[in-house]
Each structure stands twice: as structure tokens, then as C-alpha cells.
Amino acid sequence: MDDKQQLKRRDFMSIATWAIGILIGAGMGLPAIAYIIGPALREDEAFGWIRLGSISKVELGIPTLFKAKIERQTGWIVNEEEITVYVLTENGRDFIAMSNICTHLGCRVRWIKDQDQFFCPCHNGVFNKAGGVVAGPVPRPLDRFEVKVEDDQLFILGG
Amino acid sequence: MDEQKKREYYEKYQKDKEKGIFFFPDLLFKDAVVSLLLFVALILLAYFVGAPLEEQANPADTTYTPRPEWYFIFLFQLLKYFPGSMEVIGVIAIPTIAILVLAALPLLDRGPKRHFLNRKLWVGITALLMVGVTGLTIVAFLEAPPPFDAFRGDETAALYAENCAGCHGPAISTSSGTNLHTLIAEGEHEGMPAWSADLTSDQIDALAGFILSPLGSRLFADNCGTCHQADQLVASNPLELKQALEEGDGYSGHEGIAVPVWSDTMAPEERTSLVNFLIAPDGQRLFSVNCAPCHGQSVGFAGTESDLRSLISLGGLHLAMPPWQESMSDGEIDLLAKYVVAPATVPEALPEYQQLCSSCHGDRVPKSDDFDQAREIIAGGGSHQTMPIWGNILTPQQLEALVAYTLSAANGTPAAIGQALYSQYCSACHGDFGEGGANPALSGDIIAPISTAEYLKTRDNLTLRSVISQGQPNFGMSPFGSTSGGPLDEDEIDAIVTFIRTWEDNPPVELPPEIQTTAMPLSGPEIYTSLCAQCHGEAGEGGIGPSLLDASLQQTSDREIFESISIGHPITSMIAWGEILTSDQITQIVRHIRNITSSEQSPPAGEVSFSTDVLMIMEAKCNMCHGLLGGWDGTTYRSVMDSGDNAPVVIPGDPEGSLLGLKILGAQTKGTVMPPGGKMDADDIQIILDWITAGALDN
Amino acid sequence: MVTQISEWLDERLGWRSVWETIFLRKVPKVNWSYTLGSATLFAAVNQAVTGILLTIYYVPSPDQAYASVQYITTQVPAGWLIRGLHHYGASAMILLTVLHMVRVIFYGSYKYPREMTWFTGVGLLLIVFGFGFSGYLLPWDQKAFWATTVGTRIAEVTPLVGDAILRIMRGGKELTAITLARFFGVHVWFLPATLIILIGIHLYLVIRIGISSVPTREE
């Protein structure tokens, strides 16, 4: 074995070692990435139509608070969650359902009857009766749910 | 290694290095290749085999056979060779020594030689160890593959492997006299479940047989297994079994089948093993299978162990019964025979039976279905061979177990023991039937009945045990458990609980009786008698509690005695009476203690009072019958002296001439001993005799 | 560009001399059995990486441990692989550690001047067994529960202190949530910390002293 061959052999081994290292790293790293981000990529569970209650409970012209229980499967745990929704109707036929979660940072807004406004206690965000932005740092109106009425029962589309 | 050798080593190593290679890439390349291969192997395993995940852990599942991961299994296997108290060698000693030797290897093998041929000892030891560990691992896998495959054929062994081997290893050694069936059925220590929930009684019998005679199980599987299942034959009738083994196809069950005479084909030891397997030498089980049909749940036996052994092994020739026809009328014999056949139909025969038969036959009627036969036996008497000659039928182990059990059972069932203990320790406050009454310790308080169905249903055994053991100091109940300084050990407390439980089926008390609460007696002597005397004795002589006559008490100030009573002594039965008694009452007790301990010993004789001493005994022992049922009447002085069929029963000054004296001593000339339940306490007898001696005064 | 960056870094980190001492050192010519040590190291790294990944989802509580392991195995992408690598890696780790040890004994490599390397190696062996024992309970399946019940019971046999050991291991008399939590803690904190320290010393000694050469017949 002359020097040249020796050199070649060592170059090969050197490259092969690096290659194996990269191979193993990838073999472990790629699944690891998939493993870590996997649940994040999962599509949010759709709940379909969630029954809120009878439409007769909705007061005309005043956002009315409804609560509904949903079962949410998170990972290996099934939680029963309560979602809270303000339902508003001006005429008793058309309903809008608004989430009570402030679009700013996710605090819970509350209806202040005297002022006819939603108020978020965290950073003084203010929404009007229909959820539109009035004041404060809020970026957009309150989120709305799709609503349907069947047999005088009020449903929202959960998601 | 000396400095010279060290230098030599370094020089040699330096040379090796110069001739050698670079770590990168030459050696690292090899490492990388091996790592890659390893990684690929792991991925393939994960993909094709997958990491196993069994059912979720279920601590209540008792049928699971735990097996450690393969790398610990050699240790697990090692344990099997160290049963019982030897376990510590396998578990602690060997592994610890192995680790220590391993760690100290450079200190033990200090020579300069490195080539393995120059270090044969240590390389040899290592090789041996590796072979040992590998061997143990292999054996473990071979020995206990999934149990159903391993013991095809020997189903009892499979049952054992599945349920017992996980914790107990391949065999269990038990001390003779263990009631295996009960122990398996009810479970015992931590982790040992009550198998009766999962296994049938027959399976438990089979397991007991297997544990006591594994060879028998093997023999059964080999010889009988083609036709019989073990759990159908275990605990069968030994007489039948003997026939089946000795008569070949002459045995009715084996007719027309080519069955050998097992007793000839098997060696005697083998036969014994087989019989021990089918009928486990488990005394309680043997008794309930073989003896209970005639003798009931237990027999009364007062003789010695060897008497009993020969009695059982020689069989029924033991009974030399008098020919009753000589002393009884035909009608009486008929009645007795009827009673023997069906006791319930002739209750009027009971006194006769008790008087004549009970002393030998106990409460249990020697059961017989045949009236004529029973009549013949009673009339003719003599030795009637009713009991098989067990010595010819049972194996020595079985006989031994049976004798041991029968002897212990003859001492009484737990409930009977419990009853005796109850009347000794509990009935003073709780009443003979748990009906309760005024609380002697707490003025105005009533002890509620403890024998009502409601009380017993709402308390489990654990609660009852702890109440007895730890007492209820707030209500004046001292702790009775030996762990709390009381007189009863755990078995005794269990027996009392068992007895109390017997009320559950048939509560003697339905509703809390209306009890007039007695005001707390104020006088020191009275309190002392009702409370302190229970432990310290009437005259302070001691008993459960320490004696108060100790000289050291004389040096103790009143104040200290007061506090001792008031505060009590933790961890003894002496509770803090200060929480129950007023300080005025305690002061009086102190004074009373001073009185009885300073006045010279022995209560003065001859000063027995009728109204306080004698009448009290009469009330307690006699008047439940006398006075109500006619005859002699023990309720007043006059009636004691004058009434009765044989009046007068008391001759003042002459206890030996008085019928009362003779009767309570058991030396009566007329009638039977009184009270009928047995003699009274010697103290009580002495009081009555003293009273008669002193002239039987109405004082 | 690459040269410039490496120059810049070397000036500040001195990585080149580190590289040279560790990787460009001369070693005696050895055979394939000398790769067992690095294979063990690789298995350890594999255990560490996959173990860290497993803790992302695993919950050490009797209520959730089993469900979370099931979730990892069936729901999370590549979860079966991560758990499989960790599971079989554990076996590989033990096997390789023992084989590595046997190789060291066979060639007398524990002799002067490598005694300390050996001592740390024995320590590592014990830790690896500790990993095996403590990791076994974590999935909280039947096998985990009962094998640990028996395994801890075995410790009870120790004279005098047996009962205390049992109680300390289980965190009480019975095998409970406390046991699971403490086994988890031992498995992911105590043992790894010790393992890293011992591996550090072990490797430092291997590099400092150099790997032993294959002994000749005269040696």
C-alpha cells in the first residue's frame, strides 16, 4: 500500500464517517421533528352543531349568555369543556352568536348592561352590542359562530 | 507493578501507538459502522416487533404472572434456588459479592500480565460467570414459557404455574398443620389474594394437593390424566379412592376398563404421593371432608394427642357403649333412636340425650339415617364399628394433619373462645348479650347495645378490632389490646369479634332497652370496685394492672396518685380518668386506695354479709331460675333459709351439712351440681361457705 | 469562506487543538471488539435523545401514564419509532455494556494505568441496571406493575433494613402513584445526571490514557 492509496483510503473513511454521522443524525432527527410537531399539525377537532338551548331564552336586543358542554379529546385525555357564547337577536328570528373571548389576548369579555357594551377587563377593550370594536387595543370584532335554529332550538357550529 | 514494569509498559504502549492508526478516521470509521448497524437493528426491531404494551396495570388482577425483563431474569431464576430463609443469599449476598469482586478486579488481578492465556484464573472466572448468567437466563426461559404450553397434561401444575409460581417460585414449603385450603381460599399476607374469588373450591383443593405433593400431581397426570381431571377427583372419599387403587377393574367405577391394580404397579411411596395429592394432608380439609359428615364441625375430645392418633387410626372399635336396654325402657330407647335419626322431630329427647350421650357423643348426634340400626346400637351397646380404620386408609402425613387439626378444633371454635373471653372482659359493662347498660365509668351515660343488627351492620371487623384494642378512653373504655397495654392479643381480639359477629344473624337485642341511668356512685369504695378493681383487683392485689400493694406506693404522695389516675399512663390500659371522673371522685378513690393498702392485707374473714355479699351472688348465679321456676327461692333471706323441696338447705354453722354448700361444691347428695352450667368461681363459693360457717346470719 | 469562519472560531474557541487531541490522536491498531465501547456510547446517546423525546408526551401518573404511552405509540407521528428505539435501545445498552466489560476483562485492559477507568465503568454498569429497573415501571402496564411489585419485594429480603428499603423504593407500603412518580424522577433526573458525570470521567480517561493495545502472548 503506497502513500497515495493510503491517503485515498483515509479520505474515503473520513467521508464515510461523516456520511454515517449525518445519516444517523437524520434518522433520528427527522422522526424527532415529526414526533414533536405532529400533534400541532393535527386538524382541530370539529364538533358539528352544538345545541345551546331554546330561542325563547334569548332576550330581544340584549346579548344573552349561553353555555354549552362539549367533550374535547386532547391527546390522551378527554375533557369536558364549557363554551360560553353571547347570543343576540333584534327581531327574534335572526340570531348572531359571539364568542365571549376577547380578540385581543383572550380574556373573557362581559356585557355591561348600563353602557350597552361588552367590556374586557384585561386591557379595557370595548365592543358594541354586535361585537364590533369600539375602543381599546382590540384588533377585530368578537368572533362569531354560525347559527341555525331548528324546532325552536338554537345551534351553533363548533370548531 | 513496580516502576520498572510501569516504564516498560509505557514504552511498549508508545511503540504500539507509533505503529498504530489515527483515531479519526481509521478507528472512528469502524465505530460509525457499528453504530449504524446498531441503529438499523433497533429501527428494524421497532418496526417489525414494536415495543410491547400490555393491558393497563390492574393492581386487583391476581392472575397475572409477573416476569422481569430478560436482563434481570437470571437473577429471578437464581432466587428459585434459594427458597425460604435462604432467599437472602440469592437476593443480597451473591449479587453484592459479585459486584464487589467485579469492582475490585484491578486490585485483585494486579500482575503485569495482560494476555488472557497468562491470566487464566480471572478470564476463567469471568467465562464461568458469563456461562452461569447465560445458562440461568436460558433455563428461566425454558422453565417458564407461557404456562399453558409448559404443563400440558399436568393441569394442576399449570394452575400452579399460572397463579402461584410468580411469587412463590417452583415450590412452597409449608409447616405441617397449615390449613392450606383455607389459607389459599382466604389469602393471607400482603399480595396474597383470596383465591376463592378466582378459583373453584376443587381447584384450590388441587393446588393444596400439588403444593404438598407435586410428585403426586405428576403421577396423576401420567396415570389417571387420560380419563380423569384432577379437580374432579381431589378431596374425594378416601375409602373409595382406596378401592379404586386396590381393586383394578374390580372397582365399580372402573368396570370393563383395562385399569391396572394401581397399588401393585406403583411403588408404595408413589402411591402415598398420589393419595397425598388427591387428598391433601391438610387437617381442616380432611376433617371437613371425612369426619364432618358424622361428627359435625368439630368433636369434643379431651384426651392426649397419642390417644387421638390411635383412636383415629384404629377406627371405630373405640366405643364401648353400655347396653342401654339394661337400664332403659323400650320407649326411652325408641325416643333416643328417633332423636339420633332426626333430632328436630323429638325435642323432648334432648335432656335424655344430654344426660346420657353427650359426654361421649358431644352435641353432635352420631348421624344415622336408619332408625332400626340406631335403635339396635343404642340397645345393645358395645363396640360398634362405625368409624373406618383410618390408619389403613390415610397416609401418615394425612393422619398427622388430621390429628393436629382435630386436637386444636377440640379446644373450641373461635366463636366459643371468643364467648369465653367476652364474658370475662366485656360482659361487665356490655352485658352478657351485648345489651349495654349504665356506664359504670361515666355518670349518667348509657352504653348502647352492641348486639343490635344495626350496630353490627354499620361496623366492619376492623373497626370492632380497633375499638377493642385501643378502647374508647373518652367513654371510659380501656384499651384491651396487648399493643396498647391491655390483656388481649390479636387472636383473642379476633375471637371476640367472631363471637360478637355471631349476634349478627340472630341479634339478641332488637332495640336499645330502657335503662335507668344510675347516678355515679360518689363513694370512693364503690368507684374503686366498679372501675379500678377490674384491673387492680378488689383489694389492690393487681391483675391485668399492677398491684397497688407495692411498697413504693407508700412513698408516693396523694397528689401523685391523684395525677396518675387523672392523667393516666399512655400506652397502657390506664386511661386518663380525669376526663371522666370529677376531681372530687378521684380524691375519694385516692383515699380508698390509701385505706385498702395501708390496712393490713387479707380482707377479714367471717365478716360476710348476707345482704351485700351472699345475695349478690344469688342474684347473679341462682335467681334466674330459682325464684321464678319454683322450688328453692334465693331472693330473700327468709326464702333462702326456708323454701325448697329439700328445705332447709342451709344449716347455720355447718356448710358440709347444708345442701346449698354441697351443691355448689359439686358434692351433693340430691339432684345435680348447681349452677347447672358448672361450678361457680372459687371466691364466690368461699363467700357462701364462710357465710354458712359464720352462722348464716341475716346481716 | 469556510476557512475564514473556522479561523475566526479557532482564534476564539481553540477548537482545533481540541479536535486534534481527541480525534487526531494516534491509537494502537486494534480489532473490531474495540468498537463495543463506542457502540455503548451510541446506545446511551440514543437513549438520551429518545428518552427526552418521550418525556414530551409521557405523564408519570397512574391515571394517565398508560394512556399517554398508548398515545405516543399509536397517535404521535413516529411515536412508535421513538418508543421502539428507547425500548430496544435499553436492551442493547445492557447487552453492550456487559460485552464491553467482558472485552475489557479478556484483554486485561483494566490494568495499570486504567484502573480508574474500570471503576467508573463498574459504576456505569450499575447505573445502566438502575435505568433498566426504574424505566420498567413507567408504561404502567400489567408487566410493569407486577414485575416492579416483585422486584421491589425482592429488596425486602435484605436483613434488618429490608422493610425500610421496600418502603423507600415504593414511597410507602404499596405500589402507588408515589412509586411511579419517584421511579420517573430517578429515571429521568438522578440516573442521567450520574450517568453523564461518569461517562464524562470515563471518556476523559480513555482519551487521556489512550485505549489499550491488544496484548501479545508475552505480555
PDB file of N, CA and C in Angstrom, chain B residues 432-502:
ATOM      1  N   ASP B 432     -74.240  -9.576  79.099  1.00  0.00           N
ATOM      2  CA  ASP B 432     -73.950 -10.894  78.550  1.00  0.00           C
ATOM      3  C   ASP B 432     -74.340 -10.991  77.084  1.00  0.00           C
ATOM      4  N   PHE B 433     -75.338 -10.218  76.707  1.00  0.00           N
ATOM      5  CA  PHE B 433     -75.809 -10.301  75.326  1.00  0.00           C
ATOM      6  C   PHE B 433     -75.530  -9.013  74.564  1.00  0.00           C
ATOM      7  N   GLY B 434     -74.557  -8.270  75.040  1.00  0.00           N
ATOM      8  CA  GLY B 434     -74.226  -7.029  74.366  1.00  0.00           C
ATOM      9  C   GLY B 434     -75.334  -6.008  74.451  1.00  0.00           C
ATOM     10  N   GLU B 435     -76.177  -6.138  75.517  1.00  0.00           N
ATOM     11  CA  GLU B 435     -77.318  -5.239  75.568  1.00  0.00           C
ATOM     12  C   GLU B 435     -76.962  -3.883  76.171  1.00  0.00           C
ATOM     13  N   GLY B 436     -75.756  -3.770  76.680  1.00  0.00           N
ATOM     14  CA  GLY B 436     -75.334  -2.485  77.213  1.00  0.00           C
ATOM     15  C   GLY B 436     -75.898  -2.240  78.585  1.00  0.00           C
ATOM     16  N   GLY B 437     -75.941  -1.000  78.987  1.00  0.00           N
ATOM     17  CA  GLY B 437     -76.444  -0.662  80.310  1.00  0.00           C
ATOM     18  C   GLY B 437     -75.817   0.634  80.763  1.00  0.00           C
ATOM     19  N   ALA B 438     -75.989   0.907  82.028  1.00  0.00           N
ATOM     20  CA  ALA B 438     -75.418   2.138  82.545  1.00  0.00           C
ATOM     21  C   ALA B 438     -73.901   2.058  82.484  1.00  0.00           C
ATOM     22  N   ASN B 439     -73.299   3.160  82.118  1.00  0.00           N
ATOM     23  CA  ASN B 439     -71.844   3.180  82.020  1.00  0.00           C
ATOM     24  C   ASN B 439     -71.263   3.355  83.416  1.00  0.00           C
ATOM     25  N   PRO B 440     -70.563   2.349  83.914  1.00  0.00           N
ATOM     26  CA  PRO B 440     -70.025   2.477  85.258  1.00  0.00           C
ATOM     27  C   PRO B 440     -68.957   3.554  85.352  1.00  0.00           C
ATOM     28  N   ALA B 441     -68.417   3.910  84.224  1.00  0.00           N
ATOM     29  CA  ALA B 441     -67.312   4.850  84.262  1.00  0.00           C
ATOM     30  C   ALA B 441     -67.785   6.291  84.122  1.00  0.00           C
ATOM     31  N   LEU B 442     -68.941   6.454  83.534  1.00  0.00           N
ATOM     32  CA  LEU B 442     -69.340   7.807  83.189  1.00  0.00           C
ATOM     33  C   LEU B 442     -70.745   8.045  83.701  1.00  0.00           C
ATOM     34  N   SER B 443     -70.830   8.881  84.687  1.00  0.00           N
ATOM     35  CA  SER B 443     -72.114   9.088  85.330  1.00  0.00           C
ATOM     36  C   SER B 443     -73.145   9.600  84.335  1.00  0.00           C
ATOM     37  N   GLY B 444     -74.312   8.969  84.346  1.00  0.00           N
ATOM     38  CA  GLY B 444     -75.391   9.439  83.503  1.00  0.00           C
ATOM     39  C   GLY B 444     -75.311   8.939  82.081  1.00  0.00           C
ATOM     40  N   ASP B 445     -74.234   8.259  81.752  1.00  0.00           N
ATOM     41  CA  ASP B 445     -74.082   7.791  80.383  1.00  0.00           C
ATOM     42  C   ASP B 445     -74.603   6.358  80.263  1.00  0.00           C
ATOM     43  N   ILE B 446     -75.137   6.061  79.091  1.00  0.00           N
ATOM     44  CA  ILE B 446     -75.615   4.711  78.861  1.00  0.00           C
ATOM     45  C   ILE B 446     -74.779   4.066  77.782  1.00  0.00           C
ATOM     46  N   ILE B 447     -74.363   2.824  78.024  1.00  0.00           N
ATOM     47  CA  ILE B 447     -73.658   2.104  76.976  1.00  0.00           C
ATOM     48  C   ILE B 447     -74.704   1.514  76.056  1.00  0.00           C
ATOM     49  N   ALA B 448     -74.654   1.927  74.818  1.00  0.00           N
ATOM     50  CA  ALA B 448     -75.649   1.457  73.865  1.00  0.00           C
ATOM     51  C   ALA B 448     -75.408  -0.015  73.572  1.00  0.00           C
ATOM     52  N   PRO B 449     -76.451  -0.712  73.190  1.00  0.00           N
ATOM     53  CA  PRO B 449     -76.279  -2.131  72.876  1.00  0.00           C
ATOM     54  C   PRO B 449     -75.334  -2.322  71.696  1.00  0.00           C
ATOM     55  N   ILE B 450     -74.515  -3.352  71.759  1.00  0.00           N
ATOM     56  CA  ILE B 450     -73.598  -3.613  70.643  1.00  0.00           C
ATOM     57  C   ILE B 450     -74.027  -4.851  69.886  1.00  0.00           C
ATOM     58  N   SER B 451     -75.167  -5.400  70.238  1.00  0.00           N
ATOM     59  CA  SER B 451     -75.578  -6.625  69.554  1.00  0.00           C
ATOM     60  C   SER B 451     -76.776  -6.416  68.643  1.00  0.00           C
ATOM     61  N   THR B 452     -77.151  -5.171  68.445  1.00  0.00           N
ATOM     62  CA  THR B 452     -78.263  -4.948  67.517  1.00  0.00           C
ATOM     63  C   THR B 452     -77.768  -5.135  66.095  1.00  0.00           C
ATOM     64  N   ALA B 453     -78.705  -5.512  65.239  1.00  0.00           N
ATOM     65  CA  ALA B 453     -78.341  -5.705  63.838  1.00  0.00           C
ATOM     66  C   ALA B 453     -77.761  -4.428  63.260  1.00  0.00           C
ATOM     67  N   GLU B 454     -78.350  -3.310  63.683  1.00  0.00           N
ATOM     68  CA  GLU B 454     -77.911  -2.037  63.130  1.00  0.00           C
ATOM     69  C   GLU B 454     -76.462  -1.743  63.511  1.00  0.00           C
ATOM     70  N   TYR B 455     -76.162  -1.951  64.779  1.00  0.00           N
ATOM     71  CA  TYR B 455     -74.789  -1.680  65.234  1.00  0.00           C
ATOM     72  C   TYR B 455     -73.793  -2.531  64.460  1.00  0.00           C
ATOM     73  N   LEU B 456     -74.115  -3.810  64.321  1.00  0.00           N
ATOM     74  CA  LEU B 456     -73.146  -4.728  63.714  1.00  0.00           C
ATOM     75  C   LEU B 456     -73.014  -4.498  62.219  1.00  0.00           C
ATOM     76  N   LYS B 457     -74.094  -4.089  61.585  1.00  0.00           N
ATOM     77  CA  LYS B 457     -74.016  -3.860  60.142  1.00  0.00           C
ATOM     78  C   LYS B 457     -73.177  -2.657  59.794  1.00  0.00           C
ATOM     79  N   THR B 458     -73.213  -1.675  60.692  1.00  0.00           N
ATOM     80  CA  THR B 458     -72.535  -0.427  60.357  1.00  0.00           C
ATOM     81  C   THR B 458     -71.071  -0.417  60.793  1.00  0.00           C
ATOM     82  N   ARG B 459     -70.601  -1.551  61.313  1.00  0.00           N
ATOM     83  CA  ARG B 459     -69.192  -1.571  61.714  1.00  0.00           C
ATOM     84  C   ARG B 459     -68.511  -2.799  61.135  1.00  0.00           C
ATOM     85  N   ASP B 460     -67.404  -2.585  60.486  1.00  0.00           N
ATOM     86  CA  ASP B 460     -66.705  -3.758  59.971  1.00  0.00           C
ATOM     87  C   ASP B 460     -65.780  -4.313  61.053  1.00  0.00           C
ATOM     88  N   ASN B 461     -65.219  -5.479  60.740  1.00  0.00           N
ATOM     89  CA  ASN B 461     -64.382  -6.136  61.736  1.00  0.00           C
ATOM     90  C   ASN B 461     -63.200  -5.279  62.162  1.00  0.00           C
ATOM     91  N   LEU B 462     -62.677  -4.539  61.194  1.00  0.00           N
ATOM     92  CA  LEU B 462     -61.523  -3.699  61.501  1.00  0.00           C
ATOM     93  C   LEU B 462     -61.874  -2.695  62.598  1.00  0.00           C
ATOM     94  N   THR B 463     -63.051  -2.095  62.456  1.00  0.00           N
ATOM     95  CA  THR B 463     -63.489  -1.110  63.429  1.00  0.00           C
ATOM     96  C   THR B 463     -63.650  -1.769  64.805  1.00  0.00           C
ATOM     97  N   LEU B 464     -64.332  -2.922  64.800  1.00  0.00           N
ATOM     98  CA  LEU B 464     -64.542  -3.595  66.080  1.00  0.00           C
ATOM     99  C   LEU B 464     -63.209  -3.928  66.732  1.00  0.00           C
ATOM    100  N   ARG B 465     -62.311  -4.448  65.920  1.00  0.00           N
ATOM    101  CA  ARG B 465     -60.998  -4.802  66.448  1.00  0.00           C
ATOM    102  C   ARG B 465     -60.315  -3.602  67.067  1.00  0.00           C
ATOM    103  N   SER B 466     -60.358  -2.482  66.349  1.00  0.00           N
ATOM    104  CA  SER B 466     -59.603  -1.343  66.863  1.00  0.00           C
ATOM    105  C   SER B 466     -60.285  -0.760  68.093  1.00  0.00           C
ATOM    106  N   VAL B 467     -61.616  -0.854  68.151  1.00  0.00           N
ATOM    107  CA  VAL B 467     -62.286  -0.368  69.359  1.00  0.00           C
ATOM    108  C   VAL B 467     -61.856  -1.209  70.556  1.00  0.00           C
ATOM    109  N   ILE B 468     -61.847  -2.534  70.349  1.00  0.00           N
ATOM    110  CA  ILE B 468     -61.444  -3.399  71.470  1.00  0.00           C
ATOM    111  C   ILE B 468     -59.986  -3.162  71.815  1.00  0.00           C
ATOM    112  N   SER B 469     -59.182  -3.081  70.777  1.00  0.00           N
ATOM    113  CA  SER B 469     -57.749  -2.979  71.018  1.00  0.00           C
ATOM    114  C   SER B 469     -57.367  -1.643  71.655  1.00  0.00           C
ATOM    115  N   GLN B 470     -57.925  -0.555  71.117  1.00  0.00           N
ATOM    116  CA  GLN B 470     -57.486   0.759  71.593  1.00  0.00           C
ATOM    117  C   GLN B 470     -58.431   1.374  72.609  1.00  0.00           C
ATOM    118  N   GLY B 471     -59.579   0.725  72.795  1.00  0.00           N
ATOM    119  CA  GLY B 471     -60.519   1.261  73.761  1.00  0.00           C
ATOM    120  C   GLY B 471     -61.147   2.542  73.280  1.00  0.00           C
ATOM    121  N   GLN B 472     -61.992   3.094  74.145  1.00  0.00           N
ATOM    122  CA  GLN B 472     -62.570   4.391  73.833  1.00  0.00           C
ATOM    123  C   GLN B 472     -62.456   5.234  75.087  1.00  0.00           C
ATOM    124  N   PRO B 473     -61.241   5.734  75.319  1.00  0.00           N
ATOM    125  CA  PRO B 473     -60.965   6.405  76.594  1.00  0.00           C
ATOM    126  C   PRO B 473     -61.965   7.515  76.919  1.00  0.00           C
ATOM    127  N   ASN B 474     -62.505   8.152  75.897  1.00  0.00           N
ATOM    128  CA  ASN B 474     -63.441   9.235  76.189  1.00  0.00           C
ATOM    129  C   ASN B 474     -64.699   8.733  76.876  1.00  0.00           C
ATOM    130  N   PHE B 475     -65.014   7.454  76.675  1.00  0.00           N
ATOM    131  CA  PHE B 475     -66.198   6.892  77.292  1.00  0.00           C
ATOM    132  C   PHE B 475     -65.850   5.978  78.457  1.00  0.00           C
ATOM    133  N   GLY B 476     -64.586   5.945  78.791  1.00  0.00           N
ATOM    134  CA  GLY B 476     -64.208   5.129  79.928  1.00  0.00           C
ATOM    135  C   GLY B 476     -63.879   3.701  79.569  1.00  0.00           C
ATOM    136  N   MET B 477     -63.731   3.394  78.293  1.00  0.00           N
ATOM    137  CA  MET B 477     -63.369   2.028  77.934  1.00  0.00           C
ATOM    138  C   MET B 477     -61.858   1.945  77.750  1.00  0.00           C
ATOM    139  N   SER B 478     -61.252   1.110  78.568  1.00  0.00           N
ATOM    140  CA  SER B 478     -59.800   0.978  78.496  1.00  0.00           C
ATOM    141  C   SER B 478     -59.403   0.220  77.245  1.00  0.00           C
ATOM    142  N   PRO B 479     -58.195   0.465  76.768  1.00  0.00           N
ATOM    143  CA  PRO B 479     -57.709  -0.355  75.656  1.00  0.00           C
ATOM    144  C   PRO B 479     -57.482  -1.792  76.135  1.00  0.00           C
ATOM    145  N   PHE B 480     -57.918  -2.755  75.353  1.00  0.00           N
ATOM    146  CA  PHE B 480     -57.732  -4.149  75.740  1.00  0.00           C
ATOM    147  C   PHE B 480     -56.631  -4.832  74.944  1.00  0.00           C
ATOM    148  N   GLY B 481     -56.200  -4.216  73.850  1.00  0.00           N
ATOM    149  CA  GLY B 481     -55.191  -4.849  73.009  1.00  0.00           C
ATOM    150  C   GLY B 481     -53.828  -4.850  73.686  1.00  0.00           C
ATOM    151  N   SER B 482     -53.077  -5.933  73.504  1.00  0.00           N
ATOM    152  CA  SER B 482     -51.760  -6.002  74.133  1.00  0.00           C
ATOM    153  C   SER B 482     -50.852  -4.919  73.580  1.00  0.00           C
ATOM    154  N   THR B 483     -51.118  -4.476  72.346  1.00  0.00           N
ATOM    155  CA  THR B 483     -50.289  -3.406  71.793  1.00  0.00           C
ATOM    156  C   THR B 483     -50.529  -2.086  72.518  1.00  0.00           C
ATOM    157  N   SER B 484     -51.693  -1.968  73.136  1.00  0.00           N
ATOM    158  CA  SER B 484     -51.971  -0.744  73.879  1.00  0.00           C
ATOM    159  C   SER B 484     -51.846  -0.985  75.373  1.00  0.00           C
ATOM    160  N   GLY B 485     -51.246  -2.089  75.731  1.00  0.00           N
ATOM    161  CA  GLY B 485     -51.030  -2.351  77.143  1.00  0.00           C
ATOM    162  C   GLY B 485     -52.107  -3.188  77.782  1.00  0.00           C
ATOM    163  N   GLY B 486     -53.078  -3.632  77.005  1.00  0.00           N
ATOM    164  CA  GLY B 486     -54.163  -4.426  77.565  1.00  0.00           C
ATOM    165  C   GLY B 486     -53.831  -5.910  77.632  1.00  0.00           C
ATOM    166  N   PRO B 487     -54.794  -6.712  78.062  1.00  0.00           N
ATOM    167  CA  PRO B 487     -54.538  -8.124  78.304  1.00  0.00           C
ATOM    168  C   PRO B 487     -54.710  -9.042  77.080  1.00  0.00           C
ATOM    169  N   LEU B 488     -55.299  -8.544  75.994  1.00  0.00           N
ATOM    170  CA  LEU B 488     -55.662  -9.452  74.908  1.00  0.00           C
ATOM    171  C   LEU B 488     -54.696  -9.354  73.735  1.00  0.00           C
ATOM    172  N   ASP B 489     -54.322 -10.520  73.201  1.00  0.00           N
ATOM    173  CA  ASP B 489     -53.523 -10.460  71.979  1.00  0.00           C
ATOM    174  C   ASP B 489     -54.456 -10.446  70.776  1.00  0.00           C
ATOM    175  N   GLU B 490     -53.844 -10.367  69.590  1.00  0.00           N
ATOM    176  CA  GLU B 490     -54.668 -10.156  68.395  1.00  0.00           C
ATOM    177  C   GLU B 490     -55.621 -11.311  68.134  1.00  0.00           C
ATOM    178  N   ASP B 491     -55.139 -12.525  68.353  1.00  0.00           N
ATOM    179  CA  ASP B 491     -56.000 -13.677  68.106  1.00  0.00           C
ATOM    180  C   ASP B 491     -57.202 -13.647  69.029  1.00  0.00           C
ATOM    181  N   GLU B 492     -56.955 -13.258  70.261  1.00  0.00           N
ATOM    182  CA  GLU B 492     -58.058 -13.225  71.214  1.00  0.00           C
ATOM    183  C   GLU B 492     -59.075 -12.156  70.820  1.00  0.00           C
ATOM    184  N   ILE B 493     -58.556 -11.026  70.378  1.00  0.00           N
ATOM    185  CA  ILE B 493     -59.473  -9.975  69.935  1.00  0.00           C
ATOM    186  C   ILE B 493     -60.266 -10.453  68.728  1.00  0.00           C
ATOM    187  N   ASP B 494     -59.570 -11.138  67.810  1.00  0.00           N
ATOM    188  CA  ASP B 494     -60.277 -11.689  66.660  1.00  0.00           C
ATOM    189  C   ASP B 494     -61.379 -12.626  67.106  1.00  0.00           C
ATOM    190  N   ALA B 495     -61.079 -13.446  68.092  1.00  0.00           N
ATOM    191  CA  ALA B 495     -62.071 -14.405  68.566  1.00  0.00           C
ATOM    192  C   ALA B 495     -63.279 -13.667  69.144  1.00  0.00           C
ATOM    193  N   ILE B 496     -63.019 -12.601  69.886  1.00  0.00           N
ATOM    194  CA  ILE B 496     -64.138 -11.840  70.441  1.00  0.00           C
ATOM    195  C   ILE B 496     -64.962 -11.240  69.312  1.00  0.00           C
ATOM    196  N   VAL B 497     -64.272 -10.709  68.318  1.00  0.00           N
ATOM    197  CA  VAL B 497     -65.005 -10.132  67.183  1.00  0.00           C
ATOM    198  C   VAL B 497     -65.843 -11.218  66.511  1.00  0.00           C
ATOM    199  N   THR B 498     -65.250 -12.399  66.352  1.00  0.00           N
ATOM    200  CA  THR B 498     -66.004 -13.510  65.751  1.00  0.00           C
ATOM    201  C   THR B 498     -67.248 -13.801  66.571  1.00  0.00           C
ATOM    202  N   PHE B 499     -67.061 -13.804  67.893  1.00  0.00           N
ATOM    203  CA  PHE B 499     -68.221 -14.078  68.743  1.00  0.00           C
ATOM    204  C   PHE B 499     -69.275 -12.980  68.592  1.00  0.00           C
ATOM    205  N   ILE B 500     -68.817 -11.743  68.627  1.00  0.00           N
ATOM    206  CA  ILE B 500     -69.774 -10.638  68.501  1.00  0.00           C
ATOM    207  C   ILE B 500     -70.534 -10.742  67.180  1.00  0.00           C
ATOM    208  N   ARG B 501     -69.810 -11.184  66.158  1.00  0.00           N
ATOM    209  CA  ARG B 501     -70.431 -11.326  64.843  1.00  0.00           C
ATOM    210  C   ARG B 501     -71.545 -12.378  64.841  1.00  0.00           C
ATOM    211  N   THR B 502     -71.451 -13.355  65.745  1.00  0.00           N
ATOM    212  CA  THR B 502     -72.492 -14.387  65.743  1.00  0.00           C
ATOM    213  C   THR B 502     -73.850 -13.785  66.090  1.00  0.00           C
TER     214      THR B 502
END
